[in-house]
Amino acid sequence: MTFRLDDFLPYQLSVAASEISRRFAARYASEAGLSIPEWRVLAHLGHSGAVSVRDITGRVNLEKSVVSRAASRLQEAGYVTKVGHGVDRRLIVLELTGEGEVLMARLARLAEAFQEELKAELGDDADAFARAMRRIVDRS
């Protein structure tokens, strides 16, 4: 048997994830000028409310330094506020500003439309694919 990288499922998933991420990044970059880390931070804050940089790091699959830089850029743009944690002064808590909430609502609609396009591409396999991806993600 000859190993073929193109037939290797982990490789295919990696290539597909990169392609999907690139396509979606082009949309929110065009809409709001955001980078991938900035989008992930905004999306997490939009879902979770005020949370620490450490909590975001654990959820968005990015290193702390990348999340911190994204948070600083988002703060400079007026989309998030940074405050010290009430109990643990080593932690920085992020929260969306009113302007950040408006932007996230706009980007959420963009994300939902993009997801519907992906589901259309997958056709009848979309629901089974989503369940399979959820099983993989839930194991991590």
PDB file of C-alpha atoms in Angstrom:
ATOM      1  CA  MET A   1       0.000   0.000   0.000  1.00  0.00           C
ATOM      2  CA  THR A   2       1.264   3.430  -0.902  1.00  0.00           C
ATOM      3  CA  PHE A   3       0.435   6.295   1.425  1.00  0.00           C
ATOM      4  CA  ARG A   4      -1.221   9.198  -0.351  1.00  0.00           C
ATOM      5  CA  LEU A   5      -1.369  12.469   1.543  1.00  0.00           C
ATOM      6  CA  ASP A   6      -4.299  13.676  -0.541  1.00  0.00           C
ATOM      7  CA  ASP A   7      -6.361  10.696   0.704  1.00  0.00           C
ATOM      8  CA  PHE A   8      -5.384  11.185   4.364  1.00  0.00           C
ATOM      9  CA  LEU A   9      -8.441  12.472   6.263  1.00  0.00           C
ATOM     10  CA  PRO A  10      -6.510  14.667   8.764  1.00  0.00           C
ATOM     11  CA  TYR A  11      -4.795  16.375   5.845  1.00  0.00           C
ATOM     12  CA  GLN A  12      -8.101  16.877   4.031  1.00  0.00           C
ATOM     13  CA  LEU A  13      -9.675  18.365   7.158  1.00  0.00           C
ATOM     14  CA  SER A  14      -6.735  20.719   7.605  1.00  0.00           C
ATOM     15  CA  VAL A  15      -6.903  21.909   4.003  1.00  0.00           C
ATOM     16  CA  ALA A  16     -10.682  22.327   4.184  1.00  0.00           C
ATOM     17  CA  ALA A  17     -10.459  24.247   7.474  1.00  0.00           C
ATOM     18  CA  SER A  18      -7.826  26.576   6.032  1.00  0.00           C
ATOM     19  CA  GLU A  19      -9.882  27.207   2.913  1.00  0.00           C
ATOM     20  CA  ILE A  20     -13.089  27.885   4.847  1.00  0.00           C
ATOM     21  CA  SER A  21     -11.274  30.137   7.312  1.00  0.00           C
ATOM     22  CA  ARG A  22      -9.652  32.066   4.450  1.00  0.00           C
ATOM     23  CA  ARG A  23     -12.972  32.541   2.669  1.00  0.00           C
ATOM     24  CA  PHE A  24     -14.768  33.736   5.781  1.00  0.00           C
ATOM     25  CA  ALA A  25     -11.844  35.944   6.868  1.00  0.00           C
ATOM     26  CA  ALA A  26     -12.054  37.746   3.534  1.00  0.00           C
ATOM     27  CA  ARG A  27     -15.667  38.627   4.300  1.00  0.00           C
ATOM     28  CA  TYR A  28     -15.245  40.030   7.778  1.00  0.00           C
ATOM     29  CA  ALA A  29     -12.016  41.753   6.776  1.00  0.00           C
ATOM     30  CA  SER A  30     -13.915  43.444   3.964  1.00  0.00           C
ATOM     31  CA  GLU A  31     -16.863  44.267   6.220  1.00  0.00           C
ATOM     32  CA  ALA A  32     -14.970  45.479   9.294  1.00  0.00           C
ATOM     33  CA  GLY A  33     -11.212  45.301   8.661  1.00  0.00           C
ATOM     34  CA  LEU A  34     -10.723  42.581  11.274  1.00  0.00           C
ATOM     35  CA  SER A  35      -8.053  39.903  11.500  1.00  0.00           C
ATOM     36  CA  ILE A  36      -8.825  36.282  12.384  1.00  0.00           C
ATOM     37  CA  PRO A  37      -7.813  36.736  16.053  1.00  0.00           C
ATOM     38  CA  GLU A  38      -9.883  39.932  16.321  1.00  0.00           C
ATOM     39  CA  TRP A  39     -12.916  38.163  14.860  1.00  0.00           C
ATOM     40  CA  ARG A  40     -12.528  35.247  17.264  1.00  0.00           C
ATOM     41  CA  VAL A  41     -12.220  37.542  20.289  1.00  0.00           C
ATOM     42  CA  LEU A  42     -15.275  39.569  19.230  1.00  0.00           C
ATOM     43  CA  ALA A  43     -17.320  36.457  18.521  1.00  0.00           C
ATOM     44  CA  HIS A  44     -16.447  34.927  21.878  1.00  0.00           C
ATOM     45  CA  LEU A  45     -17.279  38.125  23.755  1.00  0.00           C
ATOM     46  CA  GLY A  46     -20.524  38.411  21.825  1.00  0.00           C
ATOM     47  CA  HIS A  47     -21.486  34.961  23.026  1.00  0.00           C
ATOM     48  CA  SER A  48     -20.036  34.912  26.544  1.00  0.00           C
ATOM     49  CA  GLY A  49     -20.125  38.489  27.783  1.00  0.00           C
ATOM     50  CA  ALA A  50     -17.288  39.817  29.938  1.00  0.00           C
ATOM     51  CA  VAL A  51     -14.483  37.263  30.271  1.00  0.00           C
ATOM     52  CA  SER A  52     -10.768  37.190  30.931  1.00  0.00           C
ATOM     53  CA  VAL A  53      -8.094  36.979  28.268  1.00  0.00           C
ATOM     54  CA  ARG A  54      -7.161  33.597  29.754  1.00  0.00           C
ATOM     55  CA  ASP A  55     -10.714  32.299  29.268  1.00  0.00           C
ATOM     56  CA  ILE A  56     -10.802  33.517  25.666  1.00  0.00           C
ATOM     57  CA  THR A  57      -7.426  31.920  24.970  1.00  0.00           C
ATOM     58  CA  GLY A  58      -8.791  28.561  26.048  1.00  0.00           C
ATOM     59  CA  ARG A  59     -11.879  28.858  23.847  1.00  0.00           C
ATOM     60  CA  VAL A  60     -10.667  30.359  20.575  1.00  0.00           C
ATOM     61  CA  ASN A  61      -7.613  28.178  19.972  1.00  0.00           C
ATOM     62  CA  LEU A  62      -5.083  31.037  19.992  1.00  0.00           C
ATOM     63  CA  GLU A  63      -2.072  31.807  22.152  1.00  0.00           C
ATOM     64  CA  LYS A  64      -2.429  34.343  24.962  1.00  0.00           C
ATOM     65  CA  SER A  65      -0.121  36.856  23.275  1.00  0.00           C
ATOM     66  CA  VAL A  66      -2.199  36.737  20.074  1.00  0.00           C
ATOM     67  CA  VAL A  67      -5.441  37.240  22.029  1.00  0.00           C
ATOM     68  CA  SER A  68      -3.866  40.104  24.001  1.00  0.00           C
ATOM     69  CA  ARG A  69      -2.719  41.887  20.828  1.00  0.00           C
ATOM     70  CA  ALA A  70      -6.137  41.393  19.211  1.00  0.00           C
ATOM     71  CA  ALA A  71      -7.828  42.734  22.354  1.00  0.00           C
ATOM     72  CA  SER A  72      -5.572  45.799  22.350  1.00  0.00           C
ATOM     73  CA  ARG A  73      -6.413  46.546  18.711  1.00  0.00           C
ATOM     74  CA  LEU A  74     -10.124  46.061  19.424  1.00  0.00           C
ATOM     75  CA  GLN A  75      -9.862  48.375  22.431  1.00  0.00           C
ATOM     76  CA  GLU A  76      -8.102  51.035  20.324  1.00  0.00           C
ATOM     77  CA  ALA A  77     -10.901  50.748  17.763  1.00  0.00           C
ATOM     78  CA  GLY A  78     -13.512  51.235  20.493  1.00  0.00           C
ATOM     79  CA  TYR A  79     -15.043  47.746  20.293  1.00  0.00           C
ATOM     80  CA  VAL A  80     -13.958  46.355  23.672  1.00  0.00           C
ATOM     81  CA  THR A  81     -13.054  47.603  27.112  1.00  0.00           C
ATOM     82  CA  LYS A  82     -10.352  46.133  29.323  1.00  0.00           C
ATOM     83  CA  VAL A  83     -10.637  46.150  33.096  1.00  0.00           C
ATOM     84  CA  GLY A  84      -8.830  44.397  35.882  1.00  0.00           C
ATOM     85  CA  HIS A  85     -10.405  41.306  37.393  1.00  0.00           C
ATOM     86  CA  GLY A  86     -12.102  42.054  40.712  1.00  0.00           C
ATOM     87  CA  VAL A  87     -10.401  39.204  42.595  1.00  0.00           C
ATOM     88  CA  ASP A  88      -7.322  38.195  40.599  1.00  0.00           C
ATOM     89  CA  ARG A  89      -5.383  41.320  39.631  1.00  0.00           C
ATOM     90  CA  ARG A  90      -3.252  39.311  37.186  1.00  0.00           C
ATOM     91  CA  LEU A  91      -6.283  38.823  34.922  1.00  0.00           C
ATOM     92  CA  ILE A  92      -7.604  41.287  32.359  1.00  0.00           C
ATOM     93  CA  VAL A  93     -11.335  41.132  31.667  1.00  0.00           C
ATOM     94  CA  LEU A  94     -12.672  42.092  28.247  1.00  0.00           C
ATOM     95  CA  GLU A  95     -16.164  43.222  27.418  1.00  0.00           C
ATOM     96  CA  LEU A  96     -17.845  44.526  24.274  1.00  0.00           C
ATOM     97  CA  THR A  97     -18.660  48.220  24.164  1.00  0.00           C
ATOM     98  CA  GLY A  98     -21.947  49.397  22.680  1.00  0.00           C
ATOM     99  CA  GLU A  99     -20.119  49.931  19.399  1.00  0.00           C
ATOM    100  CA  GLY A 100     -18.667  46.410  19.677  1.00  0.00           C
ATOM    101  CA  GLU A 101     -22.137  44.955  20.209  1.00  0.00           C
ATOM    102  CA  VAL A 102     -23.431  46.729  17.098  1.00  0.00           C
ATOM    103  CA  LEU A 103     -20.475  45.429  15.076  1.00  0.00           C
ATOM    104  CA  MET A 104     -20.893  41.901  16.431  1.00  0.00           C
ATOM    105  CA  ALA A 105     -24.587  41.893  15.522  1.00  0.00           C
ATOM    106  CA  ARG A 106     -23.653  42.872  11.957  1.00  0.00           C
ATOM    107  CA  LEU A 107     -20.914  40.243  11.800  1.00  0.00           C
ATOM    108  CA  ALA A 108     -23.203  37.581  13.276  1.00  0.00           C
ATOM    109  CA  ARG A 109     -25.549  38.052  10.329  1.00  0.00           C
ATOM    110  CA  LEU A 110     -22.564  37.757   7.986  1.00  0.00           C
ATOM    111  CA  ALA A 111     -21.460  34.561   9.758  1.00  0.00           C
ATOM    112  CA  GLU A 112     -24.926  33.038   9.612  1.00  0.00           C
ATOM    113  CA  ALA A 113     -25.173  33.746   5.883  1.00  0.00           C
ATOM    114  CA  PHE A 114     -21.723  32.217   5.326  1.00  0.00           C
ATOM    115  CA  GLN A 115     -22.720  29.117   7.278  1.00  0.00           C
ATOM    116  CA  GLU A 116     -25.859  28.720   5.175  1.00  0.00           C
ATOM    117  CA  GLU A 117     -23.716  28.894   2.027  1.00  0.00           C
ATOM    118  CA  LEU A 118     -21.450  26.156   3.400  1.00  0.00           C
ATOM    119  CA  LYS A 119     -24.442  23.998   4.237  1.00  0.00           C
ATOM    120  CA  ALA A 120     -25.705  24.471   0.696  1.00  0.00           C
ATOM    121  CA  GLU A 121     -22.285  23.376  -0.632  1.00  0.00           C
ATOM    122  CA  LEU A 122     -22.449  20.242   1.532  1.00  0.00           C
ATOM    123  CA  GLY A 123     -26.026  19.551   0.433  1.00  0.00           C
ATOM    124  CA  ASP A 124     -27.709  16.538   2.004  1.00  0.00           C
ATOM    125  CA  ASP A 125     -24.511  15.721   3.928  1.00  0.00           C
ATOM    126  CA  ALA A 126     -24.506  19.007   5.902  1.00  0.00           C
ATOM    127  CA  ASP A 127     -26.229  17.750   9.052  1.00  0.00           C
ATOM    128  CA  ALA A 128     -24.197  14.529   9.256  1.00  0.00           C
ATOM    129  CA  PHE A 129     -20.996  16.485   8.678  1.00  0.00           C
ATOM    130  CA  ALA A 130     -21.890  18.979  11.423  1.00  0.00           C
ATOM    131  CA  ARG A 131     -22.578  16.128  13.874  1.00  0.00           C
ATOM    132  CA  ALA A 132     -19.265  14.467  13.022  1.00  0.00           C
ATOM    133  CA  MET A 133     -17.355  17.727  13.493  1.00  0.00           C
ATOM    134  CA  ARG A 134     -19.107  18.315  16.836  1.00  0.00           C
ATOM    135  CA  ARG A 135     -18.006  14.841  18.032  1.00  0.00           C
ATOM    136  CA  ILE A 136     -14.401  15.607  17.132  1.00  0.00           C
ATOM    137  CA  VAL A 137     -14.445  19.048  18.741  1.00  0.00           C
ATOM    138  CA  ASP A 138     -16.181  17.792  21.878  1.00  0.00           C
ATOM    139  CA  ARG A 139     -13.394  15.257  22.450  1.00  0.00           C
ATOM    140  CA  SER A 140     -10.752  17.968  22.700  1.00  0.00           C
TER     141      SER A 140
END
